[in-house]
Amino acid sequence: MKLYDGGRAPNPRRVRIFLAEKGIEVPLELVDMGAMEHRSASLTKRNPLQRLPVLELDDGTILTETIAICRYFEALHPEPALFGKGALGSALVEMWQRRVEMHLFLPVAQVFRHLHPAMREWEVPQVPAWGEANKPKVFAFLRHLDEALADRPFIAGDDYSVADITGLVSIDFMKPAKLAFPEGLDHLARWYHTVSGRPSAKA
Amino acid sequence: MKLYDGGRAPNPRRVRIFLAEKGIEVPLELVDMGAMEHRSASLTKRNPLQRLPVLELDDGTILTETIAICRYFEALHPEPALFGKGALGSALVEMWQRRVEMHLFLPVAQVFRHLHPAMREWEVPQVPAWGEANKPKVFAFLRHLDEALADRPFIAGDDYSVADITGLVSIDFMKPAKLAFPEGLDHLARWYHTVSGRPSAKA
């Protein structure tokens, strides 16, 4: 198999961190997103939606979408479980992964895509008012997450999970989006220090 | 257990269709979203994000997020499988469910929330230019979906899945968003006719 990787972009990084946590090595082919190579004929054939990452299996089967790729590896290599265990445990990881994705990852992406000059060719049309409207959404969810982290080490409970990966990548994505990590969210800061100190965070 | 339901809103409907396909009956408590009851103290205590549906288990455990609730029921009642089977089958359902959600369900919701006068209190601030910018995204994905459906009966393959539920609810959501079903997408129209004719579509 081969993973078409997008370098510094947040979705490719989510998959690389996931693989590092699992201890799985997959051959990577770096696609230069800055040069718009993810919109090349070769990549468009593999993913008509022109997004990365793309996983190509040995028989040519294509799998796209970050979380779908992660779930595939979870099924092949169940340990350590990053999508939770048991009916309720798995559902709670899914709940938190989706909350973080919809209320943090996506709003940070909107701020970046609609306000950063480098995104002019990527997000057509840029709607700066929509970028601005997402800033308070980001900070409201960070406060919510801080409260949730008051009584547990990781976002979905006692164990590190894919929800922490999405959370870490979202917060690191705040830097290019020019959003400052807010003061006074001590539980969130403690969690961020822990997860960003894991070796996988360098992936 | 009890499911706090939001009536005609699209996410609560996704869960009701899922339960109907599974043949599972869960006591529903209707929350009047038109009267903003999902922002009441009682609901906010259960879901600080003030969204529906909310599943409350007998021990008081709260589960939110449509797909997390559906996955919980899938784990308790595996048949018929609506999240796919096997590592690759499940990953392909996840891929399509997420593609439909991110590129159809979400853009239709943006059109509705940013352009419909009734949403003024829900989406603050409304950004009409962002609502308009989502219209071409909806139609581009419908064309993509039409092509994908040329060689198979359902969105993720041979079997009906949660991706079809998200697709059906998205297309029905186009009506209040004032988006017309486009002409000439015959595979999509055939699929829509099939899935909206299933008894579960009335849920």
PDB file of C-alpha atoms in Angstrom, chain B residues 26-106:
ATOM      1  CA  VAL B  26     -36.475   3.717  21.626  1.00  0.00           C
ATOM      2  CA  PRO B  27     -38.722   5.988  23.723  1.00  0.00           C
ATOM      3  CA  LEU B  28     -38.605   9.471  22.199  1.00  0.00           C
ATOM      4  CA  GLU B  29     -39.021  12.769  23.986  1.00  0.00           C
ATOM      5  CA  LEU B  30     -39.847  15.473  21.486  1.00  0.00           C
ATOM      6  CA  VAL B  31     -37.989  18.743  22.063  1.00  0.00           C
ATOM      7  CA  ASP B  32     -39.607  21.743  20.370  1.00  0.00           C
ATOM      8  CA  MET B  33     -36.676  23.281  18.524  1.00  0.00           C
ATOM      9  CA  GLY B  34     -38.941  25.966  17.023  1.00  0.00           C
ATOM     10  CA  ALA B  35     -39.500  27.194  20.601  1.00  0.00           C
ATOM     11  CA  MET B  36     -35.705  26.920  21.236  1.00  0.00           C
ATOM     12  CA  GLU B  37     -36.270  24.187  23.862  1.00  0.00           C
ATOM     13  CA  HIS B  38     -32.937  22.610  22.871  1.00  0.00           C
ATOM     14  CA  ARG B  39     -31.345  25.607  24.586  1.00  0.00           C
ATOM     15  CA  SER B  40     -33.316  25.075  27.822  1.00  0.00           C
ATOM     16  CA  ALA B  41     -31.508  24.475  31.129  1.00  0.00           C
ATOM     17  CA  SER B  42     -32.587  20.819  31.072  1.00  0.00           C
ATOM     18  CA  LEU B  43     -31.128  20.158  27.625  1.00  0.00           C
ATOM     19  CA  THR B  44     -28.027  22.303  28.179  1.00  0.00           C
ATOM     20  CA  LYS B  45     -27.228  20.214  31.273  1.00  0.00           C
ATOM     21  CA  ARG B  46     -27.391  17.109  29.068  1.00  0.00           C
ATOM     22  CA  ASN B  47     -25.576  18.627  26.083  1.00  0.00           C
ATOM     23  CA  PRO B  48     -23.662  21.861  26.700  1.00  0.00           C
ATOM     24  CA  LEU B  49     -23.394  22.241  22.911  1.00  0.00           C
ATOM     25  CA  GLN B  50     -27.218  22.572  22.797  1.00  0.00           C
ATOM     26  CA  ARG B  51     -27.683  20.216  19.878  1.00  0.00           C
ATOM     27  CA  LEU B  52     -30.050  17.333  19.229  1.00  0.00           C
ATOM     28  CA  PRO B  53     -30.422  14.406  19.264  1.00  0.00           C
ATOM     29  CA  VAL B  54     -29.293  13.391  22.758  1.00  0.00           C
ATOM     30  CA  LEU B  55     -29.428   9.789  23.970  1.00  0.00           C
ATOM     31  CA  GLU B  56     -29.736   9.281  27.714  1.00  0.00           C
ATOM     32  CA  LEU B  57     -28.971   5.789  29.008  1.00  0.00           C
ATOM     33  CA  ASP B  58     -30.654   4.291  32.060  1.00  0.00           C
ATOM     34  CA  ASP B  59     -27.628   5.040  34.258  1.00  0.00           C
ATOM     35  CA  GLY B  60     -27.706   8.691  33.180  1.00  0.00           C
ATOM     36  CA  THR B  61     -24.824   8.434  30.699  1.00  0.00           C
ATOM     37  CA  ILE B  62     -25.289  10.952  27.899  1.00  0.00           C
ATOM     38  CA  LEU B  63     -24.389  10.279  24.293  1.00  0.00           C
ATOM     39  CA  THR B  64     -24.631  13.041  21.692  1.00  0.00           C
ATOM     40  CA  GLU B  65     -23.674  13.406  18.019  1.00  0.00           C
ATOM     41  CA  THR B  66     -25.836  11.626  15.450  1.00  0.00           C
ATOM     42  CA  ILE B  67     -23.197   9.234  14.162  1.00  0.00           C
ATOM     43  CA  ALA B  68     -21.948   8.350  17.657  1.00  0.00           C
ATOM     44  CA  ILE B  69     -25.518   7.433  18.666  1.00  0.00           C
ATOM     45  CA  CYS B  70     -25.932   5.364  15.497  1.00  0.00           C
ATOM     46  CA  ARG B  71     -22.634   3.547  16.110  1.00  0.00           C
ATOM     47  CA  TYR B  72     -23.745   2.714  19.644  1.00  0.00           C
ATOM     48  CA  PHE B  73     -26.888   1.012  18.303  1.00  0.00           C
ATOM     49  CA  GLU B  74     -24.846  -0.706  15.570  1.00  0.00           C
ATOM     50  CA  ALA B  75     -22.626  -2.252  18.266  1.00  0.00           C
ATOM     51  CA  LEU B  76     -25.656  -3.422  20.292  1.00  0.00           C
ATOM     52  CA  HIS B  77     -27.604  -4.661  17.230  1.00  0.00           C
ATOM     53  CA  PRO B  78     -25.099  -5.529  14.486  1.00  0.00           C
ATOM     54  CA  GLU B  79     -27.707  -6.705  11.944  1.00  0.00           C
ATOM     55  CA  PRO B  80     -28.465  -5.397   9.404  1.00  0.00           C
ATOM     56  CA  ALA B  81     -24.992  -3.832   9.251  1.00  0.00           C
ATOM     57  CA  LEU B  82     -25.368  -0.141   8.393  1.00  0.00           C
ATOM     58  CA  PHE B  83     -21.689   0.766   8.930  1.00  0.00           C
ATOM     59  CA  GLY B  84     -20.343  -1.935   6.608  1.00  0.00           C
ATOM     60  CA  LYS B  85     -18.610  -5.234   7.310  1.00  0.00           C
ATOM     61  CA  GLY B  86     -14.925  -6.130   7.542  1.00  0.00           C
ATOM     62  CA  ALA B  87     -11.968  -3.737   7.657  1.00  0.00           C
ATOM     63  CA  LEU B  88     -12.303  -2.491   4.088  1.00  0.00           C
ATOM     64  CA  GLY B  89     -16.119  -2.590   3.860  1.00  0.00           C
ATOM     65  CA  SER B  90     -16.457  -0.555   7.056  1.00  0.00           C
ATOM     66  CA  ALA B  91     -13.791   1.912   5.924  1.00  0.00           C
ATOM     67  CA  LEU B  92     -15.564   2.461   2.588  1.00  0.00           C
ATOM     68  CA  VAL B  93     -18.880   3.164   4.368  1.00  0.00           C
ATOM     69  CA  GLU B  94     -17.073   5.596   6.652  1.00  0.00           C
ATOM     70  CA  MET B  95     -15.443   7.234   3.625  1.00  0.00           C
ATOM     71  CA  TRP B  96     -18.766   7.756   1.855  1.00  0.00           C
ATOM     72  CA  GLN B  97     -20.689   8.760   4.968  1.00  0.00           C
ATOM     73  CA  ARG B  98     -18.066  11.440   5.606  1.00  0.00           C
ATOM     74  CA  ARG B  99     -17.910  12.577   1.979  1.00  0.00           C
ATOM     75  CA  VAL B 100     -21.687  13.011   1.916  1.00  0.00           C
ATOM     76  CA  GLU B 101     -21.648  14.747   5.277  1.00  0.00           C
ATOM     77  CA  MET B 102     -18.839  17.190   4.538  1.00  0.00           C
ATOM     78  CA  HIS B 103     -19.630  17.935   0.892  1.00  0.00           C
ATOM     79  CA  LEU B 104     -23.447  17.765   0.832  1.00  0.00           C
ATOM     80  CA  PHE B 105     -25.107  17.738   4.260  1.00  0.00           C
ATOM     81  CA  LEU B 106     -22.916  20.539   5.629  1.00  0.00           C
TER      82      LEU B 106
END
